[in-house]
Amino acid sequence: FLLNLFSVNEAKQAYLRYKEIFDLKTNWNELSVSVMKHIRDPLMLKLISQSYSQSYLPDFAPAIIVFEK
């Protein structure tokens, strides 16, 4: 089973939904380009959202840091 990357619009809609669910403090227009690239991957969006629940997302979130959280 292969999950395709979200389009930019799909990623935005998914992020806004996860922002509410996980109480993420960073608004869509405040996300760095690096983080936006990561959250186009559905699995990474879920992991980042869980890792930074009730927090601001960093400007740089490499997978290794997300996995360590």
JSON list of N, CA and C in Angstrom, two decimals:
[
{"chain": "A", "resi": 1, "resn": "PHE", "atom": "N", "xyz": [0.85, -1.18, 0.00]},
{"chain": "A", "resi": 1, "resn": "PHE", "atom": "CA", "xyz": [0.00, 0.00, 0.00]},
{"chain": "A", "resi": 1, "resn": "PHE", "atom": "C", "xyz": [0.89, 1.23, 0.00]},
{"chain": "A", "resi": 2, "resn": "LEU", "atom": "N", "xyz": [0.67, 2.12, -0.92]},
{"chain": "A", "resi": 2, "resn": "LEU", "atom": "CA", "xyz": [1.49, 3.32, -1.05]},
{"chain": "A", "resi": 2, "resn": "LEU", "atom": "C", "xyz": [0.63, 4.57, -0.89]},
{"chain": "A", "resi": 3, "resn": "LEU", "atom": "N", "xyz": [1.03, 5.43, 0.02]},
{"chain": "A", "resi": 3, "resn": "LEU", "atom": "CA", "xyz": [0.35, 6.71, 0.20]},
{"chain": "A", "resi": 3, "resn": "LEU", "atom": "C", "xyz": [1.03, 7.74, -0.68]},
{"chain": "A", "resi": 4, "resn": "ASN", "atom": "N", "xyz": [0.28, 8.38, -1.53]},
{"chain": "A", "resi": 4, "resn": "ASN", "atom": "CA", "xyz": [0.83, 9.45, -2.36]},
{"chain": "A", "resi": 4, "resn": "ASN", "atom": "C", "xyz": [0.95, 10.73, -1.54]},
{"chain": "A", "resi": 5, "resn": "LEU", "atom": "N", "xyz": [1.82, 11.61, -1.98]},
{"chain": "A", "resi": 5, "resn": "LEU", "atom": "CA", "xyz": [1.95, 12.90, -1.33]},
{"chain": "A", "resi": 5, "resn": "LEU", "atom": "C", "xyz": [0.69, 13.72, -1.56]},
{"chain": "A", "resi": 6, "resn": "PHE", "atom": "N", "xyz": [0.36, 14.53, -0.58]},
{"chain": "A", "resi": 6, "resn": "PHE", "atom": "CA", "xyz": [-0.74, 15.48, -0.75]},
{"chain": "A", "resi": 6, "resn": "PHE", "atom": "C", "xyz": [-0.32, 16.54, -1.76]},
{"chain": "A", "resi": 7, "resn": "SER", "atom": "N", "xyz": [-1.27, 17.07, -2.50]},
{"chain": "A", "resi": 7, "resn": "SER", "atom": "CA", "xyz": [-1.01, 18.28, -3.27]},
{"chain": "A", "resi": 7, "resn": "SER", "atom": "C", "xyz": [-0.87, 19.41, -2.24]},
{"chain": "A", "resi": 8, "resn": "VAL", "atom": "N", "xyz": [-0.44, 20.57, -2.67]},
{"chain": "A", "resi": 8, "resn": "VAL", "atom": "CA", "xyz": [-0.29, 21.68, -1.74]},
{"chain": "A", "resi": 8, "resn": "VAL", "atom": "C", "xyz": [-1.65, 22.02, -1.10]},
{"chain": "A", "resi": 9, "resn": "ASN", "atom": "N", "xyz": [-2.70, 22.04, -1.90]},
{"chain": "A", "resi": 9, "resn": "ASN", "atom": "CA", "xyz": [-4.03, 22.34, -1.38]},
{"chain": "A", "resi": 9, "resn": "ASN", "atom": "C", "xyz": [-4.50, 21.27, -0.39]},
{"chain": "A", "resi": 10, "resn": "GLU", "atom": "N", "xyz": [-4.28, 20.00, -0.74]},
{"chain": "A", "resi": 10, "resn": "GLU", "atom": "CA", "xyz": [-4.65, 18.90, 0.18]},
{"chain": "A", "resi": 10, "resn": "GLU", "atom": "C", "xyz": [-3.87, 18.99, 1.48]},
{"chain": "A", "resi": 11, "resn": "ALA", "atom": "N", "xyz": [-2.57, 19.31, 1.36]},
{"chain": "A", "resi": 11, "resn": "ALA", "atom": "CA", "xyz": [-1.73, 19.43, 2.56]},
{"chain": "A", "resi": 11, "resn": "ALA", "atom": "C", "xyz": [-2.25, 20.56, 3.45]},
{"chain": "A", "resi": 12, "resn": "LYS", "atom": "N", "xyz": [-2.63, 21.67, 2.85]},
{"chain": "A", "resi": 12, "resn": "LYS", "atom": "CA", "xyz": [-3.16, 22.78, 3.63]},
{"chain": "A", "resi": 12, "resn": "LYS", "atom": "C", "xyz": [-4.44, 22.38, 4.36]},
{"chain": "A", "resi": 13, "resn": "GLN", "atom": "N", "xyz": [-5.36, 21.74, 3.65]},
{"chain": "A", "resi": 13, "resn": "GLN", "atom": "CA", "xyz": [-6.61, 21.32, 4.28]},
{"chain": "A", "resi": 13, "resn": "GLN", "atom": "C", "xyz": [-6.36, 20.31, 5.40]},
{"chain": "A", "resi": 14, "resn": "ALA", "atom": "N", "xyz": [-5.47, 19.36, 5.15]},
{"chain": "A", "resi": 14, "resn": "ALA", "atom": "CA", "xyz": [-5.15, 18.36, 6.17]},
{"chain": "A", "resi": 14, "resn": "ALA", "atom": "C", "xyz": [-4.47, 19.02, 7.37]},
{"chain": "A", "resi": 15, "resn": "TYR", "atom": "N", "xyz": [-3.54, 19.94, 7.11]},
{"chain": "A", "resi": 15, "resn": "TYR", "atom": "CA", "xyz": [-2.86, 20.63, 8.21]},
{"chain": "A", "resi": 15, "resn": "TYR", "atom": "C", "xyz": [-3.85, 21.40, 9.06]},
{"chain": "A", "resi": 16, "resn": "LEU", "atom": "N", "xyz": [-4.76, 22.11, 8.43]},
{"chain": "A", "resi": 16, "resn": "LEU", "atom": "CA", "xyz": [-5.73, 22.89, 9.19]},
{"chain": "A", "resi": 16, "resn": "LEU", "atom": "C", "xyz": [-6.60, 21.99, 10.07]},
{"chain": "A", "resi": 17, "resn": "ARG", "atom": "N", "xyz": [-6.92, 20.82, 9.58]},
{"chain": "A", "resi": 17, "resn": "ARG", "atom": "CA", "xyz": [-7.69, 19.86, 10.38]},
{"chain": "A", "resi": 17, "resn": "ARG", "atom": "C", "xyz": [-6.84, 19.32, 11.55]},
{"chain": "A", "resi": 18, "resn": "TYR", "atom": "N", "xyz": [-5.60, 18.94, 11.25]},
{"chain": "A", "resi": 18, "resn": "TYR", "atom": "CA", "xyz": [-4.71, 18.44, 12.30]},
{"chain": "A", "resi": 18, "resn": "TYR", "atom": "C", "xyz": [-4.37, 19.53, 13.31]},
{"chain": "A", "resi": 19, "resn": "LYS", "atom": "N", "xyz": [-4.30, 20.79, 12.82]},
{"chain": "A", "resi": 19, "resn": "LYS", "atom": "CA", "xyz": [-4.02, 21.91, 13.71]},
{"chain": "A", "resi": 19, "resn": "LYS", "atom": "C", "xyz": [-5.06, 21.98, 14.82]},
{"chain": "A", "resi": 20, "resn": "GLU", "atom": "N", "xyz": [-6.30, 21.77, 14.47]},
{"chain": "A", "resi": 20, "resn": "GLU", "atom": "CA", "xyz": [-7.37, 21.77, 15.48]},
{"chain": "A", "resi": 20, "resn": "GLU", "atom": "C", "xyz": [-7.29, 20.55, 16.39]},
{"chain": "A", "resi": 21, "resn": "ILE", "atom": "N", "xyz": [-7.11, 19.38, 15.79]},
{"chain": "A", "resi": 21, "resn": "ILE", "atom": "CA", "xyz": [-7.10, 18.13, 16.56]},
{"chain": "A", "resi": 21, "resn": "ILE", "atom": "C", "xyz": [-5.94, 18.10, 17.55]},
{"chain": "A", "resi": 22, "resn": "PHE", "atom": "N", "xyz": [-4.75, 18.51, 17.11]},
{"chain": "A", "resi": 22, "resn": "PHE", "atom": "CA", "xyz": [-3.55, 18.43, 17.94]},
{"chain": "A", "resi": 22, "resn": "PHE", "atom": "C", "xyz": [-3.18, 19.77, 18.59]},
{"chain": "A", "resi": 23, "resn": "ASP", "atom": "N", "xyz": [-4.04, 20.77, 18.44]},
{"chain": "A", "resi": 23, "resn": "ASP", "atom": "CA", "xyz": [-3.81, 22.09, 19.03]},
{"chain": "A", "resi": 23, "resn": "ASP", "atom": "C", "xyz": [-2.44, 22.65, 18.65]},
{"chain": "A", "resi": 24, "resn": "LEU", "atom": "N", "xyz": [-2.12, 22.56, 17.36]},
{"chain": "A", "resi": 24, "resn": "LEU", "atom": "CA", "xyz": [-0.85, 23.10, 16.87]},
{"chain": "A", "resi": 24, "resn": "LEU", "atom": "C", "xyz": [-0.94, 24.62, 16.87]},
{"chain": "A", "resi": 25, "resn": "LYS", "atom": "N", "xyz": [0.12, 25.28, 17.29]},
{"chain": "A", "resi": 25, "resn": "LYS", "atom": "CA", "xyz": [0.10, 26.73, 17.44]},
{"chain": "A", "resi": 25, "resn": "LYS", "atom": "C", "xyz": [0.52, 27.49, 16.19]},
{"chain": "A", "resi": 26, "resn": "THR", "atom": "N", "xyz": [1.17, 26.82, 15.24]},
{"chain": "A", "resi": 26, "resn": "THR", "atom": "CA", "xyz": [1.67, 27.47, 14.05]},
{"chain": "A", "resi": 26, "resn": "THR", "atom": "C", "xyz": [0.58, 27.54, 12.98]},
{"chain": "A", "resi": 27, "resn": "ASN", "atom": "N", "xyz": [0.35, 28.73, 12.44]},
{"chain": "A", "resi": 27, "resn": "ASN", "atom": "CA", "xyz": [-0.61, 28.90, 11.36]},
{"chain": "A", "resi": 27, "resn": "ASN", "atom": "C", "xyz": [0.00, 28.43, 10.04]},
{"chain": "A", "resi": 28, "resn": "TRP", "atom": "N", "xyz": [-0.84, 28.07, 9.10]},
{"chain": "A", "resi": 28, "resn": "TRP", "atom": "CA", "xyz": [-0.37, 27.57, 7.81]},
{"chain": "A", "resi": 28, "resn": "TRP", "atom": "C", "xyz": [0.62, 28.53, 7.16]},
{"chain": "A", "resi": 29, "resn": "ASN", "atom": "N", "xyz": [0.30, 29.81, 7.14]},
{"chain": "A", "resi": 29, "resn": "ASN", "atom": "CA", "xyz": [1.17, 30.78, 6.46]},
{"chain": "A", "resi": 29, "resn": "ASN", "atom": "C", "xyz": [2.46, 31.06, 7.22]},
{"chain": "A", "resi": 30, "resn": "GLU", "atom": "N", "xyz": [2.63, 30.50, 8.39]},
{"chain": "A", "resi": 30, "resn": "GLU", "atom": "CA", "xyz": [3.87, 30.65, 9.17]},
{"chain": "A", "resi": 30, "resn": "GLU", "atom": "C", "xyz": [4.80, 29.45, 9.02]},
{"chain": "A", "resi": 31, "resn": "LEU", "atom": "N", "xyz": [4.34, 28.40, 8.36]},
{"chain": "A", "resi": 31, "resn": "LEU", "atom": "CA", "xyz": [5.17, 27.21, 8.20]},
{"chain": "A", "resi": 31, "resn": "LEU", "atom": "C", "xyz": [6.34, 27.49, 7.26]},
{"chain": "A", "resi": 32, "resn": "SER", "atom": "N", "xyz": [7.49, 26.94, 7.60]},
{"chain": "A", "resi": 32, "resn": "SER", "atom": "CA", "xyz": [8.65, 27.08, 6.72]},
{"chain": "A", "resi": 32, "resn": "SER", "atom": "C", "xyz": [8.46, 26.19, 5.49]},
{"chain": "A", "resi": 33, "resn": "VAL", "atom": "N", "xyz": [9.19, 26.49, 4.44]},
{"chain": "A", "resi": 33, "resn": "VAL", "atom": "CA", "xyz": [9.14, 25.68, 3.22]},
{"chain": "A", "resi": 33, "resn": "VAL", "atom": "C", "xyz": [9.55, 24.24, 3.54]},
{"chain": "A", "resi": 34, "resn": "SER", "atom": "N", "xyz": [10.54, 24.08, 4.39]},
{"chain": "A", "resi": 34, "resn": "SER", "atom": "CA", "xyz": [11.01, 22.75, 4.77]},
{"chain": "A", "resi": 34, "resn": "SER", "atom": "C", "xyz": [9.91, 21.92, 5.43]},
{"chain": "A", "resi": 35, "resn": "VAL", "atom": "N", "xyz": [9.21, 22.51, 6.37]},
{"chain": "A", "resi": 35, "resn": "VAL", "atom": "CA", "xyz": [8.14, 21.80, 7.07]},
{"chain": "A", "resi": 35, "resn": "VAL", "atom": "C", "xyz": [6.97, 21.55, 6.12]},
{"chain": "A", "resi": 36, "resn": "MET", "atom": "N", "xyz": [6.66, 22.51, 5.25]},
{"chain": "A", "resi": 36, "resn": "MET", "atom": "CA", "xyz": [5.58, 22.30, 4.28]},
{"chain": "A", "resi": 36, "resn": "MET", "atom": "C", "xyz": [5.88, 21.09, 3.39]},
{"chain": "A", "resi": 37, "resn": "LYS", "atom": "N", "xyz": [7.13, 20.92, 3.01]},
{"chain": "A", "resi": 37, "resn": "LYS", "atom": "CA", "xyz": [7.50, 19.75, 2.20]},
{"chain": "A", "resi": 37, "resn": "LYS", "atom": "C", "xyz": [7.25, 18.47, 2.97]},
{"chain": "A", "resi": 38, "resn": "HIS", "atom": "N", "xyz": [7.61, 18.46, 4.25]},
{"chain": "A", "resi": 38, "resn": "HIS", "atom": "CA", "xyz": [7.41, 17.27, 5.07]},
{"chain": "A", "resi": 38, "resn": "HIS", "atom": "C", "xyz": [5.93, 16.93, 5.22]},
{"chain": "A", "resi": 39, "resn": "ILE", "atom": "N", "xyz": [5.11, 17.93, 5.45]},
{"chain": "A", "resi": 39, "resn": "ILE", "atom": "CA", "xyz": [3.70, 17.62, 5.74]},
{"chain": "A", "resi": 39, "resn": "ILE", "atom": "C", "xyz": [2.89, 17.29, 4.50]},
{"chain": "A", "resi": 40, "resn": "ARG", "atom": "N", "xyz": [3.51, 17.35, 3.33]},
{"chain": "A", "resi": 40, "resn": "ARG", "atom": "CA", "xyz": [2.82, 16.81, 2.14]},
{"chain": "A", "resi": 40, "resn": "ARG", "atom": "C", "xyz": [2.78, 15.29, 2.20]},
{"chain": "A", "resi": 41, "resn": "ASP", "atom": "N", "xyz": [3.61, 14.71, 3.04]},
{"chain": "A", "resi": 41, "resn": "ASP", "atom": "CA", "xyz": [3.59, 13.26, 3.26]},
{"chain": "A", "resi": 41, "resn": "ASP", "atom": "C", "xyz": [2.61, 12.98, 4.41]},
{"chain": "A", "resi": 42, "resn": "PRO", "atom": "N", "xyz": [1.52, 12.25, 4.14]},
{"chain": "A", "resi": 42, "resn": "PRO", "atom": "CA", "xyz": [0.51, 12.02, 5.18]},
{"chain": "A", "resi": 42, "resn": "PRO", "atom": "C", "xyz": [1.07, 11.44, 6.49]},
{"chain": "A", "resi": 43, "resn": "LEU", "atom": "N", "xyz": [2.00, 10.51, 6.38]},
{"chain": "A", "resi": 43, "resn": "LEU", "atom": "CA", "xyz": [2.58, 9.92, 7.59]},
{"chain": "A", "resi": 43, "resn": "LEU", "atom": "C", "xyz": [3.38, 10.95, 8.38]},
{"chain": "A", "resi": 44, "resn": "MET", "atom": "N", "xyz": [4.17, 11.75, 7.69]},
{"chain": "A", "resi": 44, "resn": "MET", "atom": "CA", "xyz": [4.96, 12.77, 8.38]},
{"chain": "A", "resi": 44, "resn": "MET", "atom": "C", "xyz": [4.06, 13.83, 9.00]},
{"chain": "A", "resi": 45, "resn": "LEU", "atom": "N", "xyz": [2.98, 14.18, 8.34]},
{"chain": "A", "resi": 45, "resn": "LEU", "atom": "CA", "xyz": [2.03, 15.13, 8.92]},
{"chain": "A", "resi": 45, "resn": "LEU", "atom": "C", "xyz": [1.51, 14.60, 10.24]},
{"chain": "A", "resi": 46, "resn": "LYS", "atom": "N", "xyz": [1.15, 13.35, 10.28]},
{"chain": "A", "resi": 46, "resn": "LYS", "atom": "CA", "xyz": [0.63, 12.73, 11.51]},
{"chain": "A", "resi": 46, "resn": "LYS", "atom": "C", "xyz": [1.71, 12.72, 12.60]},
{"chain": "A", "resi": 47, "resn": "LEU", "atom": "N", "xyz": [2.93, 12.29, 12.25]},
{"chain": "A", "resi": 47, "resn": "LEU", "atom": "CA", "xyz": [4.00, 12.22, 13.24]},
{"chain": "A", "resi": 47, "resn": "LEU", "atom": "C", "xyz": [4.40, 13.59, 13.76]},
{"chain": "A", "resi": 48, "resn": "ILE", "atom": "N", "xyz": [4.52, 14.56, 12.86]},
{"chain": "A", "resi": 48, "resn": "ILE", "atom": "CA", "xyz": [4.87, 15.92, 13.28]},
{"chain": "A", "resi": 48, "resn": "ILE", "atom": "C", "xyz": [3.76, 16.48, 14.17]},
{"chain": "A", "resi": 49, "resn": "SER", "atom": "N", "xyz": [2.52, 16.27, 13.80]},
{"chain": "A", "resi": 49, "resn": "SER", "atom": "CA", "xyz": [1.40, 16.78, 14.59]},
{"chain": "A", "resi": 49, "resn": "SER", "atom": "C", "xyz": [1.38, 16.18, 15.98]},
{"chain": "A", "resi": 50, "resn": "GLN", "atom": "N", "xyz": [1.62, 14.89, 16.08]},
{"chain": "A", "resi": 50, "resn": "GLN", "atom": "CA", "xyz": [1.67, 14.24, 17.39]},
{"chain": "A", "resi": 50, "resn": "GLN", "atom": "C", "xyz": [2.87, 14.72, 18.20]},
{"chain": "A", "resi": 51, "resn": "SER", "atom": "N", "xyz": [4.00, 14.87, 17.55]},
{"chain": "A", "resi": 51, "resn": "SER", "atom": "CA", "xyz": [5.23, 15.26, 18.25]},
{"chain": "A", "resi": 51, "resn": "SER", "atom": "C", "xyz": [5.18, 16.69, 18.78]},
{"chain": "A", "resi": 52, "resn": "TYR", "atom": "N", "xyz": [4.51, 17.56, 18.05]},
{"chain": "A", "resi": 52, "resn": "TYR", "atom": "CA", "xyz": [4.47, 18.98, 18.43]},
{"chain": "A", "resi": 52, "resn": "TYR", "atom": "C", "xyz": [3.09, 19.42, 18.91]},
{"chain": "A", "resi": 53, "resn": "SER", "atom": "N", "xyz": [2.30, 18.47, 19.38]},
{"chain": "A", "resi": 53, "resn": "SER", "atom": "CA", "xyz": [0.96, 18.77, 19.89]},
{"chain": "A", "resi": 53, "resn": "SER", "atom": "C", "xyz": [1.05, 19.87, 20.95]},
{"chain": "A", "resi": 54, "resn": "GLN", "atom": "N", "xyz": [0.16, 20.84, 20.86]},
{"chain": "A", "resi": 54, "resn": "GLN", "atom": "CA", "xyz": [0.08, 21.99, 21.77]},
{"chain": "A", "resi": 54, "resn": "GLN", "atom": "C", "xyz": [1.34, 22.85, 21.74]},
{"chain": "A", "resi": 55, "resn": "SER", "atom": "N", "xyz": [2.03, 22.85, 20.59]},
{"chain": "A", "resi": 55, "resn": "SER", "atom": "CA", "xyz": [3.29, 23.59, 20.46]},
{"chain": "A", "resi": 55, "resn": "SER", "atom": "C", "xyz": [3.36, 24.26, 19.09]},
{"chain": "A", "resi": 56, "resn": "TYR", "atom": "N", "xyz": [4.38, 25.10, 18.95]},
{"chain": "A", "resi": 56, "resn": "TYR", "atom": "CA", "xyz": [4.71, 25.67, 17.65]},
{"chain": "A", "resi": 56, "resn": "TYR", "atom": "C", "xyz": [5.61, 24.69, 16.92]},
{"chain": "A", "resi": 57, "resn": "LEU", "atom": "N", "xyz": [5.43, 24.58, 15.61]},
{"chain": "A", "resi": 57, "resn": "LEU", "atom": "CA", "xyz": [6.31, 23.74, 14.81]},
{"chain": "A", "resi": 57, "resn": "LEU", "atom": "C", "xyz": [7.61, 24.49, 14.56]},
{"chain": "A", "resi": 58, "resn": "PRO", "atom": "N", "xyz": [8.73, 23.77, 14.56]},
{"chain": "A", "resi": 58, "resn": "PRO", "atom": "CA", "xyz": [10.01, 24.43, 14.29]},
{"chain": "A", "resi": 58, "resn": "PRO", "atom": "C", "xyz": [10.12, 24.78, 12.80]},
{"chain": "A", "resi": 59, "resn": "ASP", "atom": "N", "xyz": [11.08, 25.61, 12.47]},
{"chain": "A", "resi": 59, "resn": "ASP", "atom": "CA", "xyz": [11.31, 25.94, 11.06]},
{"chain": "A", "resi": 59, "resn": "ASP", "atom": "C", "xyz": [11.94, 24.76, 10.32]},
{"chain": "A", "resi": 60, "resn": "PHE", "atom": "N", "xyz": [12.59, 23.89, 11.07]},
{"chain": "A", "resi": 60, "resn": "PHE", "atom": "CA", "xyz": [13.30, 22.76, 10.47]},
{"chain": "A", "resi": 60, "resn": "PHE", "atom": "C", "xyz": [12.95, 21.53, 11.28]},
{"chain": "A", "resi": 61, "resn": "ALA", "atom": "N", "xyz": [12.35, 20.54, 10.64]},
{"chain": "A", "resi": 61, "resn": "ALA", "atom": "CA", "xyz": [11.93, 19.33, 11.36]},
{"chain": "A", "resi": 61, "resn": "ALA", "atom": "C", "xyz": [12.35, 18.08, 10.60]},
{"chain": "A", "resi": 62, "resn": "PRO", "atom": "N", "xyz": [13.67, 17.77, 10.60]},
{"chain": "A", "resi": 62, "resn": "PRO", "atom": "CA", "xyz": [14.07, 16.55, 9.91]},
{"chain": "A", "resi": 62, "resn": "PRO", "atom": "C", "xyz": [13.46, 15.32, 10.58]},
{"chain": "A", "resi": 63, "resn": "ALA", "atom": "N", "xyz": [13.28, 14.30, 9.80]},
{"chain": "A", "resi": 63, "resn": "ALA", "atom": "CA", "xyz": [12.61, 13.08, 10.31]},
{"chain": "A", "resi": 63, "resn": "ALA", "atom": "C", "xyz": [13.27, 12.55, 11.57]},
{"chain": "A", "resi": 64, "resn": "ILE", "atom": "N", "xyz": [14.57, 12.57, 11.66]},
{"chain": "A", "resi": 64, "resn": "ILE", "atom": "CA", "xyz": [15.25, 12.01, 12.84]},
{"chain": "A", "resi": 64, "resn": "ILE", "atom": "C", "xyz": [14.84, 12.73, 14.12]},
{"chain": "A", "resi": 65, "resn": "ILE", "atom": "N", "xyz": [14.65, 14.03, 14.07]},
{"chain": "A", "resi": 65, "resn": "ILE", "atom": "CA", "xyz": [14.23, 14.78, 15.25]},
{"chain": "A", "resi": 65, "resn": "ILE", "atom": "C", "xyz": [12.78, 14.44, 15.60]},
{"chain": "A", "resi": 66, "resn": "VAL", "atom": "N", "xyz": [11.94, 14.32, 14.60]},
{"chain": "A", "resi": 66, "resn": "VAL", "atom": "CA", "xyz": [10.54, 13.96, 14.83]},
{"chain": "A", "resi": 66, "resn": "VAL", "atom": "C", "xyz": [10.46, 12.59, 15.46]},
{"chain": "A", "resi": 67, "resn": "PHE", "atom": "N", "xyz": [11.24, 11.63, 14.97]},
{"chain": "A", "resi": 67, "resn": "PHE", "atom": "CA", "xyz": [11.21, 10.28, 15.51]},
{"chain": "A", "resi": 67, "resn": "PHE", "atom": "C", "xyz": [11.74, 10.24, 16.93]},
{"chain": "A", "resi": 68, "resn": "GLU", "atom": "N", "xyz": [12.70, 11.08, 17.26]},
{"chain": "A", "resi": 68, "resn": "GLU", "atom": "CA", "xyz": [13.26, 11.10, 18.62]},
{"chain": "A", "resi": 68, "resn": "GLU", "atom": "C", "xyz": [12.27, 11.68, 19.62]},
{"chain": "A", "resi": 69, "resn": "LYS", "atom": "N", "xyz": [11.41, 12.60, 19.17]},
{"chain": "A", "resi": 69, "resn": "LYS", "atom": "CA", "xyz": [10.41, 13.21, 20.07]},
{"chain": "A", "resi": 69, "resn": "LYS", "atom": "C", "xyz": [9.42, 12.15, 20.43]}
]
